[in-house]
XYZ file of C-alpha atoms in Angstrom:
667
model
C 0.000 0.000 0.000
C 1.356 3.400 -0.969
C 1.843 6.148 1.600
C 2.688 9.834 1.423
C 5.765 11.597 2.765
C 4.250 15.081 2.893
C 0.610 16.063 2.520
C 1.483 18.020 -0.624
C 3.469 15.246 -2.275
C 2.068 12.401 -4.337
C 4.650 9.664 -4.796
C 4.148 6.892 -7.280
C 6.373 4.361 -8.981
C 7.379 5.382 -12.484
C 10.638 4.896 -14.322
C 11.460 8.404 -15.509
C 13.951 9.358 -18.125
C 17.508 9.691 -16.974
C 18.755 13.276 -16.440
C 20.506 14.757 -19.450
C 24.303 14.659 -19.039
C 26.034 18.028 -18.876
C 29.812 18.330 -19.044
C 29.741 21.529 -16.984
C 28.381 19.584 -14.001
C 30.568 17.912 -11.372
C 29.745 15.352 -8.700
C 28.887 17.218 -5.476
C 27.797 14.443 -3.107
C 27.645 10.660 -3.393
C 26.480 8.313 -0.703
C 28.964 5.775 0.557
C 26.718 2.736 0.829
C 22.961 2.518 1.387
C 20.870 4.683 3.684
C 20.964 3.071 7.100
C 17.648 1.349 7.978
C 15.976 2.536 4.758
C 15.041 0.295 1.811
C 15.270 1.801 -1.643
C 11.989 1.451 -3.514
C 10.597 2.977 -6.732
C 11.595 5.995 -8.763
C 9.713 9.152 -7.759
C 6.871 10.148 -10.092
C 8.099 13.044 -12.291
C 5.283 15.403 -11.323
C 5.506 14.820 -7.550
C 6.280 18.088 -5.755
C 9.253 18.077 -3.386
C 10.284 20.853 -0.971
C 13.920 21.560 -1.809
C 16.543 23.257 0.325
C 19.914 24.492 -0.836
C 22.297 25.119 2.019
C 24.566 27.995 1.033
C 28.227 27.909 1.954
C 28.851 29.925 5.089
C 31.812 32.267 4.902
C 34.651 32.525 7.401
C 34.070 29.184 9.152
C 37.816 28.622 8.984
C 38.458 32.081 10.473
C 36.100 31.737 13.438
C 38.737 30.214 15.695
C 41.202 33.048 15.160
C 38.510 35.625 15.840
C 37.622 33.802 19.069
C 41.254 33.683 20.178
C 41.627 37.371 19.341
C 39.062 38.295 22.037
C 40.029 35.483 24.445
C 43.834 35.515 24.504
C 44.988 37.710 27.405
C 47.968 38.863 25.323
C 45.748 40.143 22.523
C 45.045 43.892 22.324
C 41.410 42.905 21.650
C 41.018 40.808 24.800
C 37.412 40.959 26.104
C 36.312 43.155 23.189
C 33.475 40.770 22.450
C 31.328 40.893 19.351
C 27.656 41.741 19.136
C 25.176 39.112 18.032
C 24.699 40.966 14.732
C 28.443 41.062 14.068
C 28.712 37.323 14.670
C 25.817 36.580 12.320
C 27.364 38.756 9.628
C 30.724 37.029 10.013
C 29.387 33.602 9.064
C 26.495 34.470 6.740
C 26.896 33.485 3.078
C 28.476 36.199 0.997
C 26.470 38.399 -1.340
C 28.290 36.763 -4.255
C 27.188 33.294 -3.088
C 23.551 34.321 -2.785
C 23.479 36.044 -6.170
C 25.361 33.276 -7.997
C 23.136 30.440 -6.748
C 19.944 32.475 -7.238
C 20.936 33.256 -10.836
C 21.663 29.591 -11.517
C 18.203 28.655 -10.221
C 16.572 31.363 -12.360
C 18.478 30.181 -15.457
C 17.276 26.649 -14.675
C 13.617 27.662 -14.573
C 13.201 28.227 -10.824
C 11.965 31.825 -10.817
C 12.669 34.164 -7.897
C 9.002 34.278 -6.849
C 9.223 30.556 -6.041
C 12.229 30.946 -3.741
C 12.149 31.663 -0.001
C 15.401 33.022 1.386
C 15.874 32.309 5.096
C 16.207 35.229 7.494
C 19.785 34.268 8.349
C 20.642 34.039 4.630
C 21.800 30.468 5.109
C 19.538 28.600 2.716
C 17.217 28.856 -0.273
C 13.923 26.975 -0.122
C 11.602 26.234 -3.037
C 9.189 23.587 -4.245
C 10.083 21.667 -7.374
C 8.712 18.684 -9.210
C 10.843 15.568 -9.204
C 11.503 16.133 -12.909
C 12.742 19.681 -12.226
C 14.899 18.520 -9.325
C 16.453 15.702 -11.344
C 17.311 18.042 -14.194
C 18.609 20.668 -11.819
C 20.898 18.233 -9.968
C 21.516 15.615 -12.672
C 20.207 13.031 -10.227
C 17.622 10.264 -9.860
C 15.280 10.377 -6.861
C 13.839 7.226 -5.312
C 11.373 6.461 -2.566
C 12.833 4.876 0.568
C 10.909 2.961 3.224
C 12.114 2.727 6.821
C 12.525 -0.900 7.872
C 11.123 -0.470 11.390
C 8.529 2.315 11.396
C 7.211 2.165 7.823
C 7.891 5.853 7.115
C 8.647 6.962 3.566
C 11.335 9.323 2.414
C 13.011 10.555 -0.758
C 16.720 10.512 -1.589
C 19.186 10.065 -4.416
C 22.421 8.100 -4.528
C 24.367 11.071 -5.869
C 23.820 14.482 -7.386
C 25.793 17.015 -9.400
C 26.177 20.787 -9.562
C 27.684 23.110 -12.150
C 31.378 23.619 -11.528
C 30.959 27.344 -10.873
C 28.169 26.660 -8.318
C 29.797 23.977 -6.162
C 31.930 26.356 -4.101
C 28.776 28.262 -3.110
C 26.694 25.255 -1.992
C 27.177 23.263 1.185
C 24.577 20.607 0.435
C 21.118 20.046 -1.053
C 18.142 18.246 0.448
C 16.496 16.005 -0.529
C 19.864 14.700 -1.617
C 22.006 11.774 -0.581
C 20.526 12.210 2.883
C 17.117 13.509 3.856
C 17.951 13.553 7.579
C 20.477 12.167 9.997
C 19.449 8.632 10.810
C 21.603 7.400 13.689
C 19.841 6.964 17.006
C 20.723 5.755 20.448
C 18.306 4.133 22.838
C 20.081 5.442 25.907
C 18.819 9.017 25.685
C 20.372 11.999 27.392
C 22.630 11.405 30.378
C 22.816 13.355 33.593
C 26.410 13.459 34.661
C 25.711 12.734 38.276
C 25.036 9.186 37.116
C 27.710 6.612 36.277
C 25.137 4.389 34.598
C 24.119 7.219 32.243
C 20.555 6.008 32.131
C 18.383 6.994 35.071
C 15.262 8.343 33.510
C 11.565 8.976 34.074
C 10.290 7.712 37.405
C 13.736 7.735 39.027
C 14.186 10.759 41.246
C 17.566 9.960 42.753
C 20.782 9.407 40.838
C 22.265 5.954 41.406
C 25.217 7.610 43.120
C 23.576 8.729 46.323
C 23.918 7.821 49.960
C 21.696 8.729 52.919
C 23.325 11.270 55.161
C 22.173 12.906 58.379
C 23.561 16.359 59.188
C 25.598 15.828 62.329
C 27.822 18.861 62.393
C 27.539 22.597 61.830
C 27.783 24.014 58.366
C 31.137 25.653 59.207
C 32.758 22.451 60.530
C 35.604 21.402 58.228
C 36.811 18.272 60.020
C 34.594 15.880 58.039
C 35.096 17.232 54.516
C 36.642 13.940 53.430
C 33.299 12.320 54.246
C 30.782 15.018 53.304
C 31.392 18.082 51.137
C 29.423 21.094 52.355
C 29.498 24.694 51.077
C 32.030 25.469 53.805
C 34.291 22.695 52.489
C 34.120 24.060 48.947
C 34.846 27.589 50.159
C 37.836 26.324 52.128
C 39.172 24.188 49.271
C 39.167 27.027 46.771
C 39.550 29.986 49.164
C 36.234 31.542 48.196
C 35.362 34.563 50.357
C 31.934 35.386 51.752
C 29.357 36.519 49.190
C 29.785 39.997 47.754
C 27.239 42.573 48.895
C 27.272 44.905 45.889
C 26.734 42.807 42.802
C 26.719 43.903 39.188
C 23.205 43.897 37.738
C 22.421 41.288 35.118
C 25.419 39.073 35.843
C 23.453 35.835 36.085
C 24.743 32.265 36.044
C 22.789 30.119 33.576
C 22.279 26.417 34.299
C 20.982 23.918 31.723
C 18.407 21.335 32.872
C 16.379 18.775 30.941
C 13.994 16.117 32.235
C 15.006 16.833 35.831
C 13.328 19.389 38.107
C 14.389 21.114 41.306
C 12.087 21.385 44.339
C 11.854 24.625 46.297
C 11.419 22.618 49.495
C 14.832 21.031 48.904
C 16.481 24.387 48.296
C 14.957 25.795 51.491
C 16.135 22.807 53.542
C 19.623 23.309 52.145
C 19.630 27.053 52.840
C 18.360 26.535 56.390
C 21.049 23.997 57.235
C 24.080 25.339 55.364
C 23.648 28.916 54.152
C 21.435 30.873 56.525
C 22.468 34.074 54.718
C 20.373 32.889 51.743
C 16.669 33.454 52.504
C 14.240 30.593 52.113
C 12.249 31.033 48.929
C 15.316 32.041 46.914
C 15.064 30.327 43.553
C 16.406 30.492 39.989
C 14.633 32.517 37.319
C 12.903 30.169 34.900
C 13.703 30.542 31.207
C 11.402 27.888 29.782
C 12.471 26.507 26.418
C 9.887 24.682 24.286
C 7.642 23.803 27.203
C 10.259 23.171 29.896
C 8.750 23.355 33.403
C 10.313 23.964 36.830
C 10.177 23.606 39.764
C 8.319 20.400 40.519
C 5.306 20.971 42.751
C 5.779 17.573 44.423
C 8.994 17.279 46.398
C 8.982 13.497 45.954
C 9.511 14.115 42.232
C 12.577 16.288 42.786
C 15.551 15.555 40.560
C 19.007 14.905 41.922
C 20.660 16.739 39.056
C 18.786 20.033 39.367
C 18.886 20.101 43.167
C 22.615 19.388 43.039
C 23.358 22.178 40.543
C 21.516 24.909 42.440
C 22.619 23.848 45.918
C 26.243 24.029 44.784
C 25.996 27.282 42.841
C 23.929 29.438 45.186
C 26.417 29.504 48.110
C 29.084 30.820 45.721
C 27.175 33.365 43.636
C 24.466 34.680 45.992
C 23.072 37.359 45.889
C 23.670 37.201 42.155
C 20.904 35.692 40.072
C 20.774 32.154 38.723
C 18.818 31.390 35.559
C 17.540 27.886 34.858
C 17.266 27.067 31.174
C 14.674 24.305 31.472
C 14.745 22.640 28.074
C 12.046 20.678 26.201
C 8.571 19.534 27.095
C 7.785 16.471 29.201
C 7.390 13.928 26.356
C 10.812 14.765 24.931
C 12.673 15.645 28.134
C 11.714 12.413 29.884
C 12.294 10.296 26.762
C 8.666 9.308 26.229
C 9.562 10.313 22.671
C 13.143 9.027 22.279
C 15.685 11.289 20.596
C 19.437 10.969 20.328
C 20.360 14.590 19.744
C 21.571 16.943 22.406
C 21.438 20.682 22.924
C 20.102 21.984 19.627
C 16.763 23.244 20.952
C 18.675 24.958 23.770
C 20.981 26.714 21.313
C 18.020 27.618 19.094
C 16.488 29.547 21.995
C 19.717 31.501 22.523
C 20.366 32.308 18.856
C 17.521 32.695 16.389
C 19.852 32.260 13.430
C 20.878 28.804 14.659
C 17.385 27.434 13.960
C 18.176 27.458 10.238
C 21.955 27.810 10.325
C 23.797 25.784 7.688
C 27.274 24.473 8.435
C 29.169 21.238 7.762
C 26.384 19.820 5.600
C 23.663 20.287 8.221
C 20.859 22.845 8.304
C 18.761 23.479 11.391
C 17.572 20.815 13.796
C 17.543 17.211 12.696
C 13.978 15.843 12.329
C 14.988 12.446 13.729
C 17.671 13.288 16.270
C 16.094 16.444 17.724
C 12.675 17.289 19.184
C 10.138 18.735 16.760
C 7.730 21.500 17.780
C 4.796 21.973 17.933
C 4.679 18.591 19.678
C 1.372 16.774 19.036
C 2.004 14.235 21.823
C -0.246 14.421 24.897
C 1.220 17.016 27.208
C 3.506 18.271 24.471
C 4.427 21.912 23.878
C 2.059 23.240 21.211
C 3.928 26.430 20.362
C 6.458 26.876 17.559
C 10.137 26.079 18.032
C 11.647 28.853 20.136
C 14.316 30.753 18.210
C 16.395 33.573 19.699
C 14.045 33.952 22.657
C 16.644 34.513 25.387
C 19.880 36.426 25.651
C 22.682 34.125 26.871
C 23.938 34.671 30.405
C 27.618 35.527 30.882
C 28.318 32.017 32.180
C 26.477 28.759 31.413
C 26.938 25.395 33.156
C 25.880 22.109 31.511
C 26.002 18.807 33.392
C 24.421 16.609 30.724
C 25.735 14.885 27.646
C 26.201 11.784 25.531
C 29.176 10.052 23.933
C 30.936 11.405 20.876
C 30.113 8.180 19.016
C 26.367 8.764 19.529
C 26.025 11.573 16.989
C 27.197 12.175 13.415
C 30.422 14.169 13.259
C 28.908 16.988 11.195
C 26.008 17.349 13.643
C 28.586 17.923 16.368
C 30.728 20.266 14.272
C 27.791 22.532 13.474
C 26.869 22.673 17.155
C 30.474 23.251 18.179
C 30.591 26.256 15.881
C 27.628 27.681 17.793
C 29.609 27.442 21.036
C 32.347 29.389 19.228
C 29.761 32.062 18.401
C 28.732 32.248 22.075
C 32.381 32.675 23.044
C 32.783 35.512 20.553
C 29.895 37.260 22.314
C 31.521 36.875 25.742
C 29.748 33.807 27.148
C 31.742 31.190 29.093
C 30.330 27.663 28.732
C 31.348 24.980 31.252
C 30.459 21.305 30.717
C 30.832 18.319 33.037
C 33.314 15.900 31.472
C 31.392 12.704 32.322
C 31.512 9.968 34.957
C 32.858 6.852 33.246
C 36.605 7.444 33.033
C 38.062 6.644 29.619
C 35.081 4.405 28.855
C 31.551 5.376 27.911
C 28.021 4.157 28.266
C 27.238 0.557 27.495
C 24.061 1.381 25.586
C 25.621 4.034 23.354
C 26.094 3.434 19.633
C 29.038 1.257 18.761
C 29.987 0.389 22.321
C 30.496 -3.011 23.847
C 29.796 -4.385 27.331
C 32.442 -2.120 28.881
C 31.170 1.022 27.160
C 34.252 1.061 24.963
C 34.763 1.154 21.203
C 36.240 -1.199 18.637
C 35.815 -4.924 17.945
C 37.730 -5.771 21.123
C 35.685 -3.386 23.303
C 38.900 -1.717 24.453
C 39.107 1.654 22.672
C 38.613 4.741 24.835
C 35.254 6.456 24.288
C 35.239 10.311 24.518
C 32.196 12.325 25.586
C 30.050 14.921 23.787
C 29.716 17.941 23.663
C 32.996 17.897 25.602
C 35.153 17.225 22.576
C 34.304 20.673 21.167
C 37.380 22.900 21.767
C 35.290 26.052 22.362
C 33.944 24.830 25.716
C 35.607 24.518 29.105
C 35.425 20.909 30.275
C 35.366 20.216 34.001
C 36.552 16.932 35.510
C 36.038 15.810 39.108
C 38.317 15.637 42.133
C 37.904 14.434 45.718
C 39.413 14.777 49.165
C 41.180 11.499 49.843
C 39.794 9.733 52.963
C 41.732 10.872 55.999
C 42.866 14.104 54.352
C 41.618 17.635 54.956
C 40.767 20.696 52.880
C 44.393 21.757 53.362
C 45.753 18.690 51.580
C 46.004 18.286 47.792
C 42.947 16.738 46.162
C 42.999 13.624 43.982
C 41.154 12.606 40.849
C 37.677 11.451 41.881
C 36.954 7.753 42.284
C 33.928 6.201 43.982
C 32.227 2.828 44.303
C 28.448 2.558 44.558
C 25.686 -0.055 44.464
C 27.598 -2.583 46.560
C 30.788 -1.815 44.668
C 29.251 -2.686 41.283
C 29.092 0.859 39.873
C 32.275 2.862 39.522
C 32.378 6.636 39.264
C 35.548 8.071 37.827
C 36.098 11.385 36.089
C 35.904 11.158 32.291
C 38.792 12.334 30.178
C 40.729 11.510 27.056
C 41.056 12.687 23.472
C 38.477 13.542 20.819
C 38.059 11.471 17.689
C 36.663 14.475 15.789
C 38.573 17.646 16.669
C 42.338 18.208 16.530
C 44.319 19.613 19.441
C 43.584 23.367 19.457
C 46.529 25.766 19.351
C 45.875 27.089 22.876
C 46.225 23.531 24.254
C 49.049 22.238 22.072
C 51.981 23.077 24.343
C 50.295 21.510 27.377
C 49.430 18.305 25.504
C 52.890 18.073 23.929
C 54.457 18.364 27.388
C 52.117 15.684 28.719
C 53.106 13.225 25.980
C 56.795 14.063 26.325
C 57.003 13.771 30.107
C 54.165 11.359 30.947
C 53.641 9.243 27.844
C 50.663 6.862 28.385
C 51.572 3.161 28.166
C 48.976 2.398 25.491
C 49.064 1.985 21.708
C 47.436 4.899 19.909
C 46.018 5.878 16.540
C 45.824 9.198 14.692
C 42.379 9.876 13.233
C 39.943 12.788 12.950
C 36.292 13.204 11.869
C 35.084 10.209 13.862
C 36.280 6.849 15.134
C 36.919 4.210 12.492
C 37.866 0.788 13.845
C 39.327 -0.344 10.532
C 41.788 2.566 10.571
C 42.622 2.559 14.267
C 44.604 -0.678 14.168
C 45.613 -1.742 17.667
C 45.446 1.813 19.014
C 43.074 2.556 21.886
C 43.219 6.369 22.074
C 43.612 9.201 19.574
C 47.026 10.836 19.804
C 46.050 13.915 17.760
C 42.641 14.678 19.276
C 41.549 17.590 21.486
C 42.320 16.757 25.097
C 39.577 16.531 27.752
C 39.096 17.975 30.396
C 40.483 21.503 30.792
C 40.015 21.962 34.548
C 38.435 20.196 37.527
C 36.584 20.728 40.808
C 35.329 18.556 43.654
C 32.728 15.980 42.708
C 32.509 13.321 45.434
C 30.322 13.035 48.566
C 28.494 16.308 47.909
C 25.881 17.121 50.598
C 22.475 17.923 49.074
C 18.793 17.659 49.845
C 16.738 15.687 47.320
C 13.120 14.726 47.802
C 13.225 16.179 51.292
C 16.074 13.881 52.356
C 19.711 14.616 53.175
C 21.960 12.611 50.857
C 25.388 12.820 49.264
C 25.880 12.740 45.501
C 28.848 12.337 43.200
C 29.686 13.200 39.620
C 31.235 15.798 37.387
C 27.711 17.242 37.514
C 28.919 18.806 40.760
C 32.218 20.013 39.344
C 30.844 22.072 36.465
C 28.511 24.350 38.487
C 31.249 24.899 41.092
C 33.739 26.158 38.516
C 31.080 28.102 36.605
C 29.903 29.799 39.812
C 33.449 30.877 40.651
C 33.887 32.449 37.212
C 30.526 34.181 37.690
C 31.896 35.722 40.898
C 35.013 36.900 39.063
C 32.883 38.359 36.266
C 30.989 40.285 38.927
C 34.238 41.843 40.128
C 35.257 42.750 36.568
C 31.877 44.276 35.781
C 31.978 46.371 38.950
C 35.307 47.729 37.696
C 33.745 48.706 34.375
C 35.316 45.779 32.524
C 33.774 43.072 30.343
C 33.079 39.430 31.259
C 35.890 36.933 30.778
C 34.161 35.009 27.994
C 35.984 31.981 26.593
C 38.449 31.304 29.391
C 40.617 28.479 28.026
C 43.404 30.518 26.350
C 43.983 32.467 29.569
C 44.019 29.319 31.723
C 46.458 27.433 29.505
C 48.810 30.428 29.473
C 48.534 30.825 33.239
C 48.125 27.416 34.887
C 49.639 28.859 38.083
C 46.239 30.355 38.971
C 44.912 26.791 39.422
C 45.724 23.998 41.873
C 47.544 21.261 39.981
C 46.243 17.743 40.755
C 48.887 15.025 40.584
C 47.221 11.973 42.116
C 44.637 9.526 40.784
C 43.512 7.931 37.526
C 40.335 7.547 35.460
C 40.106 3.787 34.756
C 37.964 2.176 32.095
C 38.115 -0.249 29.157
C 39.968 -2.739 31.377
C 42.821 -0.274 31.872
C 43.910 2.134 34.576
C 43.039 4.944 32.198
C 45.228 8.036 32.326
C 47.121 9.351 35.339
C 46.834 12.735 36.985
C 50.342 14.185 36.702
C 52.203 17.462 37.046
C 50.805 19.920 34.535
C 47.841 19.233 32.264
C 46.515 15.686 32.081
C 43.412 13.996 30.586
C 41.983 13.325 34.057
C 41.842 16.652 35.899
C 43.050 19.014 33.179
C 45.067 21.955 34.484
C 43.644 21.566 37.984
C 41.086 23.044 40.356
C 40.246 26.725 40.933
C 42.224 28.976 43.237
C 39.832 31.864 43.711
C 42.262 34.531 45.033
C 44.784 33.880 42.262
C 42.117 33.798 39.582
C 40.496 36.973 40.894
C 43.786 38.852 41.047
C 44.795 37.771 37.554
C 41.513 38.417 35.764
C 40.785 41.743 37.432
C 44.174 43.033 36.271
C 43.404 42.247 32.643
C 41.798 44.932 30.504
């Protein structure tokens, strides 16, 4: 029985004439193999109408990094001279020549200008065309494709061509060799307070929790090796009492999805640990595509959200915290499974991103990402939110997936958006993950140990952490028997009767090369502390056939950049006192400290720090180097924490006085 792909399209089987050859045309894209999970069926009927999109080549993608470094390198005369949103959009938008050249080609081919919609961000041209027109335009043959599991129908070609003078102006065309990204993972989004990377709807405590009964005052530091309180964190990183005169508008933004804080938990925490914070204090909700918070039933409180706010408030108060609560209930709690991560969040911060074309991808992916309006019961019925909120100066994200879970170009396009945020002066901190050098067992391409390759022994980096325009935060701990005055170690914890291991994730990307700002630190690490493992040298995604016997990527971006405490953190969840663990704790701690430093800079009439990595790698002395511990996984000891940067704890943990002195002296 025939079905329809779009309401306006009638597809029928008919062997059409082959497109007329044209020597001026060159192959633009050709699929390597068949479409995954799709069966090729009949040729598309010549008069069927197809919505076509031509993604125009963005300009200056290769120059974005240098522009970011120009405003982020403390030695640059343009340090902290961040760009406006309009300037960033103009930097990457297709050139006038590109728009005019492609539009003229379409007009010469019979696609008149009144049929073409040009997107607001200038990134793509959209028009309807019959299959016959499309095949002539692209020198291609379009076929129906049926999905093997859900019965959906789609349209694609095996290859298509473009005139030689047009190719440099076009990123990709859809329908083309791909109609959408097709890879999916069943694991869903992961909260990084969870070593199992899978606690989902109906589970209101992370697996890594222990009951705890407050037995000492909030200022008592003698038990910090057992329970980390706000006083312990302040003592570890020499954080002074909260500032009284804060700069207006200097809010810390915290990403949450499918996990909801409870005001009752915050009030219990404030009453027991931070009496200077009034009960009722709460983050400002920035709801994205139907996101809701707080929960009205304390028993439904989420360990991730409660953890983030109970760590950040003692450091930043009385500054504001914003919660970016992302996606409606069906998507956020995986009632409608998706494998993507973060695109709807970035859409809401940058309207141009909704239809931004880069690296062969335009806008959100219809399979990997949520689609709004959401017709599901309880779904958000409004349109996709685009450019609704201005980004805060600092954003903390404690969620993620594995790098292997998403197509490389999906990640590259998103990574470029983090670059754009950095150009505008936003610092983005991301928890590095909780599985050491391994990953999640249920992720794509992983074996029983959460590792890659046919032997289940290749290290598995995390996403979005591999993007070099973020600041990745690993986890540390106070070794049992030690005090806040002793050096910390890389975090390591055993839970669930010693069957679940938490260890701070770190390693090397399989997609991105080592960025220039990190190169010296990584070179020194390999020279002085060479890991005892065979390696490979690959980019643009892991390929087992090319990796040989190597188990980590020698030329990939190193993760993490920095670290902060992440073990035995005292929180209230569901009205109970418990301790949690995870790099989910580390990211908001570091982000909150940078928010405090931004406050000092703003009160001096200076700009926010923005992308902080170049300054940190040039000045590691403002951090506490961590030289003890490992991050095991994949049946190895993982990497070691050593003097200098390492892929366990990065450059080290924050030293607030040194960081404050350094950054307030910069322009």
